[in-house]
Amino acid sequence: MFKSGRCENEGVQMLNLKEVLTGLVSANSGAPSSSDCTRPSRGPHAEYIPNVIMHTHRNQRAWFYDDLIAGKTVVIQCMAAHDAASCTGLETLAQVQARIGEQLGTSIFIYSITTDPLRDTPEVLRQVAEKYGAKDGWLFLTGDEQALSLVRERMFIHSGGQDCSMSLLRYGNEAVGLWGGTPIASGADLIMERLSWIMPRKRSSGPSQRGGPPELVG
């Protein structure tokens, strides 16, 4: 849990994002910035997750909450192209991408957010995306340094002040407001298991099935 001040045990229990991140409001959150969104907010955590402008590795602009988070099931990771430790996390996400399959870009989205916006331009991130075979639905994001810092503060820094952004993977279904976290070192299989907890499921067609134990015969 976040209150322990540790990153390695995050997401053992499925939590509401507001409960996970209580008390983590940025010291600058009370003052508006040029990166803040003035459009109407929507969704369970629209008032908490920053709605700042992001730039994708395809050189497109997007609002972080409105365009990338609201109503979606997402996996969020922080990285830096020149950080050797990030390579392991990106390799793991490449394995996750393969396991997601056709649901990537429709039911599930992956976002890799740089912590080094001065060097990680959209062109640099495009090269990283190509290196790891990122398909539609896996976006590499950069932006204004203040905006990126606010995203990390809200999503990856807990009440003890410990920054887990380079070791923690966030996953969430913002359509229903369910969020959790797990170490990026957990591996692709465990990450997929965690995603299965929050994925929307189609209701089976046909008549309702009787619940409970089977009826006695004879």
PDB file of C-alpha atoms in Angstrom:
ATOM      1  CA  MET A   1       0.000   0.000   0.000  1.00  0.00           C
ATOM      2  CA  PHE A   2       1.204   3.545  -0.599  1.00  0.00           C
ATOM      3  CA  LYS A   3       1.290   4.423   3.065  1.00  0.00           C
ATOM      4  CA  SER A   4       4.125   1.948   3.593  1.00  0.00           C
ATOM      5  CA  GLY A   5       6.423   4.138   1.503  1.00  0.00           C
ATOM      6  CA  ARG A   6       7.447   1.195  -0.667  1.00  0.00           C
ATOM      7  CA  CYS A   7       7.088   0.665  -4.400  1.00  0.00           C
ATOM      8  CA  GLU A   8       7.532  -3.074  -4.658  1.00  0.00           C
ATOM      9  CA  ASN A   9       4.165  -4.112  -3.208  1.00  0.00           C
ATOM     10  CA  GLU A  10       1.897  -1.711  -5.056  1.00  0.00           C
ATOM     11  CA  GLY A  11      -1.416  -2.983  -6.390  1.00  0.00           C
ATOM     12  CA  VAL A  12      -1.697  -6.137  -4.293  1.00  0.00           C
ATOM     13  CA  GLN A  13      -5.284  -5.044  -3.810  1.00  0.00           C
ATOM     14  CA  MET A  14      -7.530  -3.390  -6.390  1.00  0.00           C
ATOM     15  CA  LEU A  15      -8.125   0.172  -5.279  1.00  0.00           C
ATOM     16  CA  ASN A  16     -10.037   3.257  -6.295  1.00  0.00           C
ATOM     17  CA  LEU A  17      -7.513   5.798  -7.603  1.00  0.00           C
ATOM     18  CA  LYS A  18      -8.625   8.465  -5.146  1.00  0.00           C
ATOM     19  CA  GLU A  19      -8.009   6.042  -2.285  1.00  0.00           C
ATOM     20  CA  VAL A  20      -4.641   4.995  -3.661  1.00  0.00           C
ATOM     21  CA  LEU A  21      -3.445   8.548  -4.176  1.00  0.00           C
ATOM     22  CA  THR A  22      -5.088  10.405  -1.287  1.00  0.00           C
ATOM     23  CA  GLY A  23      -3.072  13.393  -0.186  1.00  0.00           C
ATOM     24  CA  LEU A  24      -0.828  13.503  -3.219  1.00  0.00           C
ATOM     25  CA  VAL A  25      -2.042  16.800  -4.654  1.00  0.00           C
ATOM     26  CA  SER A  26       0.721  18.835  -6.265  1.00  0.00           C
ATOM     27  CA  ALA A  27       1.995  21.805  -4.335  1.00  0.00           C
ATOM     28  CA  ASN A  28       1.225  23.844  -7.429  1.00  0.00           C
ATOM     29  CA  SER A  29      -2.202  22.362  -8.118  1.00  0.00           C
ATOM     30  CA  GLY A  30      -3.991  25.363  -6.668  1.00  0.00           C
ATOM     31  CA  ALA A  31      -2.580  27.680  -9.290  1.00  0.00           C
ATOM     32  CA  PRO A  32      -3.646  27.348 -12.908  1.00  0.00           C
ATOM     33  CA  SER A  33      -0.909  26.747 -15.483  1.00  0.00           C
ATOM     34  CA  SER A  34      -0.754  27.055 -19.233  1.00  0.00           C
ATOM     35  CA  SER A  35      -0.913  23.258 -19.418  1.00  0.00           C
ATOM     36  CA  ASP A  36      -4.204  22.926 -17.529  1.00  0.00           C
ATOM     37  CA  CYS A  37      -7.363  22.069 -19.458  1.00  0.00           C
ATOM     38  CA  THR A  38     -10.322  24.407 -19.398  1.00  0.00           C
ATOM     39  CA  ARG A  39     -12.693  21.983 -21.136  1.00  0.00           C
ATOM     40  CA  PRO A  40     -15.472  20.390 -19.053  1.00  0.00           C
ATOM     41  CA  SER A  41     -14.133  17.435 -17.096  1.00  0.00           C
ATOM     42  CA  ARG A  42     -15.803  14.031 -17.197  1.00  0.00           C
ATOM     43  CA  GLY A  43     -15.270  10.600 -15.702  1.00  0.00           C
ATOM     44  CA  PRO A  44     -14.707   9.207 -12.201  1.00  0.00           C
ATOM     45  CA  HIS A  45     -11.299  10.862 -11.658  1.00  0.00           C
ATOM     46  CA  ALA A  46     -11.528  13.809 -14.036  1.00  0.00           C
ATOM     47  CA  GLU A  47     -10.936  16.228 -11.174  1.00  0.00           C
ATOM     48  CA  TYR A  48      -7.771  14.435 -10.086  1.00  0.00           C
ATOM     49  CA  ILE A  49      -5.925  13.100 -13.123  1.00  0.00           C
ATOM     50  CA  PRO A  50      -4.264  16.047 -14.904  1.00  0.00           C
ATOM     51  CA  ASN A  51      -5.794  16.997 -18.224  1.00  0.00           C
ATOM     52  CA  VAL A  52      -2.575  18.374 -19.693  1.00  0.00           C
ATOM     53  CA  ILE A  53      -1.422  18.402 -23.305  1.00  0.00           C
ATOM     54  CA  MET A  54       0.728  15.471 -24.425  1.00  0.00           C
ATOM     55  CA  HIS A  55       2.672  14.958 -27.640  1.00  0.00           C
ATOM     56  CA  THR A  56       2.803  11.455 -29.100  1.00  0.00           C
ATOM     57  CA  HIS A  57       5.681   9.784 -30.906  1.00  0.00           C
ATOM     58  CA  ARG A  58       3.608  10.350 -34.042  1.00  0.00           C
ATOM     59  CA  ASN A  59       3.845  14.088 -33.412  1.00  0.00           C
ATOM     60  CA  GLN A  60       0.163  14.414 -32.521  1.00  0.00           C
ATOM     61  CA  ARG A  61      -1.281  16.396 -29.615  1.00  0.00           C
ATOM     62  CA  ALA A  62      -3.736  14.926 -27.119  1.00  0.00           C
ATOM     63  CA  TRP A  63      -5.338  15.874 -23.809  1.00  0.00           C
ATOM     64  CA  PHE A  64      -4.062  13.405 -21.239  1.00  0.00           C
ATOM     65  CA  TYR A  65      -7.348  12.782 -19.460  1.00  0.00           C
ATOM     66  CA  ASP A  66      -9.993  13.603 -22.064  1.00  0.00           C
ATOM     67  CA  ASP A  67      -8.338  11.859 -25.006  1.00  0.00           C
ATOM     68  CA  LEU A  68      -6.133   9.166 -23.463  1.00  0.00           C
ATOM     69  CA  ILE A  69      -7.674   8.135 -20.131  1.00  0.00           C
ATOM     70  CA  ALA A  70     -11.418   8.842 -19.951  1.00  0.00           C
ATOM     71  CA  GLY A  71     -13.534   5.759 -20.596  1.00  0.00           C
ATOM     72  CA  LYS A  72     -10.525   3.580 -21.398  1.00  0.00           C
ATOM     73  CA  THR A  73      -8.589   0.661 -19.909  1.00  0.00           C
ATOM     74  CA  VAL A  74      -4.944   1.675 -19.835  1.00  0.00           C
ATOM     75  CA  VAL A  75      -1.444   0.649 -18.813  1.00  0.00           C
ATOM     76  CA  ILE A  76       0.879   3.540 -17.925  1.00  0.00           C
ATOM     77  CA  GLN A  77       4.651   3.360 -17.588  1.00  0.00           C
ATOM     78  CA  CYS A  78       7.369   5.998 -17.205  1.00  0.00           C
ATOM     79  CA  MET A  79      10.618   5.729 -19.126  1.00  0.00           C
ATOM     80  CA  ALA A  80      13.542   7.628 -20.596  1.00  0.00           C
ATOM     81  CA  ALA A  81      15.149   6.744 -23.896  1.00  0.00           C
ATOM     82  CA  HIS A  82      18.666   7.234 -22.526  1.00  0.00           C
ATOM     83  CA  ASP A  83      18.021   5.290 -19.297  1.00  0.00           C
ATOM     84  CA  ALA A  84      19.340   1.744 -19.509  1.00  0.00           C
ATOM     85  CA  ALA A  85      16.956   0.548 -16.792  1.00  0.00           C
ATOM     86  CA  SER A  86      14.002   1.598 -18.943  1.00  0.00           C
ATOM     87  CA  CYS A  87      14.934  -1.004 -21.546  1.00  0.00           C
ATOM     88  CA  THR A  88      13.832  -3.868 -19.300  1.00  0.00           C
ATOM     89  CA  GLY A  89      10.461  -2.254 -18.718  1.00  0.00           C
ATOM     90  CA  LEU A  90       9.952  -1.627 -22.420  1.00  0.00           C
ATOM     91  CA  GLU A  91      10.847  -5.221 -23.208  1.00  0.00           C
ATOM     92  CA  THR A  92       8.223  -6.331 -20.697  1.00  0.00           C
ATOM     93  CA  LEU A  93       5.624  -4.050 -22.283  1.00  0.00           C
ATOM     94  CA  ALA A  94       6.466  -5.485 -25.696  1.00  0.00           C
ATOM     95  CA  GLN A  95       5.570  -8.901 -24.264  1.00  0.00           C
ATOM     96  CA  VAL A  96       2.376  -7.466 -22.764  1.00  0.00           C
ATOM     97  CA  GLN A  97       1.509  -5.991 -26.152  1.00  0.00           C
ATOM     98  CA  ALA A  98       1.853  -9.416 -27.759  1.00  0.00           C
ATOM     99  CA  ARG A  99      -0.438 -10.972 -25.151  1.00  0.00           C
ATOM    100  CA  ILE A 100      -3.079  -8.247 -25.533  1.00  0.00           C
ATOM    101  CA  GLY A 101      -3.240  -8.964 -29.237  1.00  0.00           C
ATOM    102  CA  GLU A 102      -6.169  -7.506 -31.165  1.00  0.00           C
ATOM    103  CA  GLN A 103      -7.552  -5.781 -28.081  1.00  0.00           C
ATOM    104  CA  LEU A 104      -4.672  -3.295 -28.203  1.00  0.00           C
ATOM    105  CA  GLY A 105      -5.958   0.030 -29.463  1.00  0.00           C
ATOM    106  CA  THR A 106      -9.603  -0.964 -29.014  1.00  0.00           C
ATOM    107  CA  SER A 107     -10.097  -2.307 -25.482  1.00  0.00           C
ATOM    108  CA  ILE A 108      -6.671  -1.637 -23.943  1.00  0.00           C
ATOM    109  CA  PHE A 109      -4.128   1.135 -24.470  1.00  0.00           C
ATOM    110  CA  ILE A 110      -0.479   1.343 -23.383  1.00  0.00           C
ATOM    111  CA  TYR A 111       1.206   4.675 -22.632  1.00  0.00           C
ATOM    112  CA  SER A 112       4.946   5.105 -22.085  1.00  0.00           C
ATOM    113  CA  ILE A 113       5.585   8.590 -20.683  1.00  0.00           C
ATOM    114  CA  THR A 114       9.065  10.083 -20.807  1.00  0.00           C
ATOM    115  CA  THR A 115      10.687  11.557 -17.720  1.00  0.00           C
ATOM    116  CA  ASP A 116      13.248  13.360 -19.870  1.00  0.00           C
ATOM    117  CA  PRO A 117      11.281  15.672 -22.205  1.00  0.00           C
ATOM    118  CA  LEU A 118      14.312  17.789 -23.102  1.00  0.00           C
ATOM    119  CA  ARG A 119      15.970  14.861 -24.868  1.00  0.00           C
ATOM    120  CA  ASP A 120      12.990  12.632 -25.626  1.00  0.00           C
ATOM    121  CA  THR A 121      11.472  14.535 -28.520  1.00  0.00           C
ATOM    122  CA  PRO A 122       8.663  12.945 -30.570  1.00  0.00           C
ATOM    123  CA  GLU A 123      11.301  11.896 -33.114  1.00  0.00           C
ATOM    124  CA  VAL A 124      13.412  10.165 -30.445  1.00  0.00           C
ATOM    125  CA  LEU A 125      10.322   8.463 -29.057  1.00  0.00           C
ATOM    126  CA  ARG A 126       9.348   7.353 -32.555  1.00  0.00           C
ATOM    127  CA  GLN A 127      12.688   5.565 -32.829  1.00  0.00           C
ATOM    128  CA  VAL A 128      12.105   3.892 -29.457  1.00  0.00           C
ATOM    129  CA  ALA A 129       8.602   2.849 -30.548  1.00  0.00           C
ATOM    130  CA  GLU A 130      10.023   1.285 -33.694  1.00  0.00           C
ATOM    131  CA  LYS A 131      12.738  -0.493 -31.721  1.00  0.00           C
ATOM    132  CA  TYR A 132      10.183  -2.230 -29.497  1.00  0.00           C
ATOM    133  CA  GLY A 133       7.631  -2.837 -32.230  1.00  0.00           C
ATOM    134  CA  ALA A 134       4.927  -0.597 -30.798  1.00  0.00           C
ATOM    135  CA  LYS A 135       1.637  -1.082 -32.635  1.00  0.00           C
ATOM    136  CA  ASP A 136      -1.480   1.077 -32.743  1.00  0.00           C
ATOM    137  CA  GLY A 137      -2.630   1.517 -29.177  1.00  0.00           C
ATOM    138  CA  TRP A 138       0.863   1.801 -27.660  1.00  0.00           C
ATOM    139  CA  LEU A 139       1.804   5.476 -27.550  1.00  0.00           C
ATOM    140  CA  PHE A 140       5.041   7.092 -26.377  1.00  0.00           C
ATOM    141  CA  LEU A 141       4.298  10.471 -24.819  1.00  0.00           C
ATOM    142  CA  THR A 142       6.207  13.639 -24.068  1.00  0.00           C
ATOM    143  CA  GLY A 143       5.181  17.200 -23.295  1.00  0.00           C
ATOM    144  CA  ASP A 144       5.874  20.278 -21.244  1.00  0.00           C
ATOM    145  CA  GLU A 145       8.148  19.466 -18.291  1.00  0.00           C
ATOM    146  CA  GLN A 146       5.715  20.970 -15.766  1.00  0.00           C
ATOM    147  CA  ALA A 147       2.829  18.966 -17.220  1.00  0.00           C
ATOM    148  CA  LEU A 148       4.780  15.704 -17.120  1.00  0.00           C
ATOM    149  CA  SER A 149       5.875  16.360 -13.543  1.00  0.00           C
ATOM    150  CA  LEU A 150       2.255  16.880 -12.507  1.00  0.00           C
ATOM    151  CA  VAL A 151       1.227  13.589 -14.134  1.00  0.00           C
ATOM    152  CA  ARG A 152       4.004  11.730 -12.292  1.00  0.00           C
ATOM    153  CA  GLU A 153       3.127  13.426  -9.013  1.00  0.00           C
ATOM    154  CA  ARG A 154      -0.527  12.487  -9.238  1.00  0.00           C
ATOM    155  CA  MET A 155      -0.004   8.951 -10.551  1.00  0.00           C
ATOM    156  CA  PHE A 156       3.315   7.719  -9.169  1.00  0.00           C
ATOM    157  CA  ILE A 157       4.381   9.628  -6.030  1.00  0.00           C
ATOM    158  CA  HIS A 158       2.694   8.672  -2.780  1.00  0.00           C
ATOM    159  CA  SER A 159       2.330  10.309   0.601  1.00  0.00           C
ATOM    160  CA  GLY A 160       5.845   9.449   1.770  1.00  0.00           C
ATOM    161  CA  GLY A 161       7.257  11.420  -1.126  1.00  0.00           C
ATOM    162  CA  GLN A 162       8.808   8.382  -2.775  1.00  0.00           C
ATOM    163  CA  ASP A 163       8.881   8.572  -6.565  1.00  0.00           C
ATOM    164  CA  CYS A 164       7.980   5.151  -7.974  1.00  0.00           C
ATOM    165  CA  SER A 165       7.549   6.336 -11.544  1.00  0.00           C
ATOM    166  CA  MET A 166      10.460   4.344 -12.971  1.00  0.00           C
ATOM    167  CA  SER A 167       9.620   1.092 -11.200  1.00  0.00           C
ATOM    168  CA  LEU A 168       5.823   1.061 -10.914  1.00  0.00           C
ATOM    169  CA  LEU A 169       3.314   0.215 -13.619  1.00  0.00           C
ATOM    170  CA  ARG A 170      -0.124   1.810 -13.321  1.00  0.00           C
ATOM    171  CA  TYR A 171      -3.182   0.140 -14.814  1.00  0.00           C
ATOM    172  CA  GLY A 172      -6.766   1.285 -14.697  1.00  0.00           C
ATOM    173  CA  ASN A 173     -10.259   1.108 -16.109  1.00  0.00           C
ATOM    174  CA  GLU A 174     -11.400   4.714 -15.953  1.00  0.00           C
ATOM    175  CA  ALA A 175     -14.812   3.817 -17.366  1.00  0.00           C
ATOM    176  CA  VAL A 176     -15.634   2.463 -13.906  1.00  0.00           C
ATOM    177  CA  GLY A 177     -12.891   4.174 -11.868  1.00  0.00           C
ATOM    178  CA  LEU A 178     -10.827   1.079 -10.951  1.00  0.00           C
ATOM    179  CA  TRP A 179      -7.059   1.515 -10.660  1.00  0.00           C
ATOM    180  CA  GLY A 180      -4.109  -0.452  -9.359  1.00  0.00           C
ATOM    181  CA  GLY A 181      -0.362  -0.784  -9.666  1.00  0.00           C
ATOM    182  CA  THR A 182       2.304  -3.446  -9.886  1.00  0.00           C
ATOM    183  CA  PRO A 183       6.096  -3.322 -10.257  1.00  0.00           C
ATOM    184  CA  ILE A 184       7.190  -3.299 -13.883  1.00  0.00           C
ATOM    185  CA  ALA A 185       9.550  -6.111 -12.871  1.00  0.00           C
ATOM    186  CA  SER A 186       6.530  -8.334 -12.157  1.00  0.00           C
ATOM    187  CA  GLY A 187       6.687  -9.656 -15.702  1.00  0.00           C
ATOM    188  CA  ALA A 188       4.175  -9.857 -18.523  1.00  0.00           C
ATOM    189  CA  ASP A 189       2.154 -12.769 -17.136  1.00  0.00           C
ATOM    190  CA  LEU A 190       1.409 -11.068 -13.815  1.00  0.00           C
ATOM    191  CA  ILE A 191       0.649  -7.775 -15.530  1.00  0.00           C
ATOM    192  CA  MET A 192      -1.863  -9.533 -17.769  1.00  0.00           C
ATOM    193  CA  GLU A 193      -3.431 -11.185 -14.727  1.00  0.00           C
ATOM    194  CA  ARG A 194      -3.862  -7.775 -13.108  1.00  0.00           C
ATOM    195  CA  LEU A 195      -5.402  -6.400 -16.297  1.00  0.00           C
ATOM    196  CA  SER A 196      -7.904  -9.254 -16.332  1.00  0.00           C
ATOM    197  CA  TRP A 197      -9.222  -8.003 -12.990  1.00  0.00           C
ATOM    198  CA  ILE A 198     -10.359  -4.694 -14.462  1.00  0.00           C
ATOM    199  CA  MET A 199     -11.204  -5.574 -18.064  1.00  0.00           C
ATOM    200  CA  PRO A 200     -14.842  -5.117 -19.067  1.00  0.00           C
ATOM    201  CA  ARG A 201     -16.552  -8.411 -19.865  1.00  0.00           C
ATOM    202  CA  LYS A 202     -19.388  -9.067 -22.256  1.00  0.00           C
ATOM    203  CA  ARG A 203     -22.503 -10.539 -20.734  1.00  0.00           C
ATOM    204  CA  SER A 204     -23.324 -13.968 -22.018  1.00  0.00           C
ATOM    205  CA  SER A 205     -26.361 -14.216 -24.267  1.00  0.00           C
ATOM    206  CA  GLY A 206     -29.262 -16.580 -23.689  1.00  0.00           C
ATOM    207  CA  PRO A 207     -31.365 -17.301 -20.620  1.00  0.00           C
ATOM    208  CA  SER A 208     -30.097 -16.580 -17.140  1.00  0.00           C
ATOM    209  CA  GLN A 209     -28.202 -19.396 -15.493  1.00  0.00           C
ATOM    210  CA  ARG A 210     -29.104 -20.691 -12.064  1.00  0.00           C
ATOM    211  CA  GLY A 211     -26.549 -19.714  -9.446  1.00  0.00           C
ATOM    212  CA  GLY A 212     -25.439 -21.635  -6.410  1.00  0.00           C
ATOM    213  CA  PRO A 213     -24.792 -25.352  -5.964  1.00  0.00           C
ATOM    214  CA  PRO A 214     -26.310 -27.893  -8.391  1.00  0.00           C
ATOM    215  CA  GLU A 215     -29.754 -29.283  -7.601  1.00  0.00           C
ATOM    216  CA  LEU A 216     -29.874 -32.648  -5.923  1.00  0.00           C
ATOM    217  CA  VAL A 217     -30.929 -35.486  -8.156  1.00  0.00           C
ATOM    218  CA  GLY A 218     -32.885 -38.532  -7.029  1.00  0.00           C
TER     219      GLY A 218
END
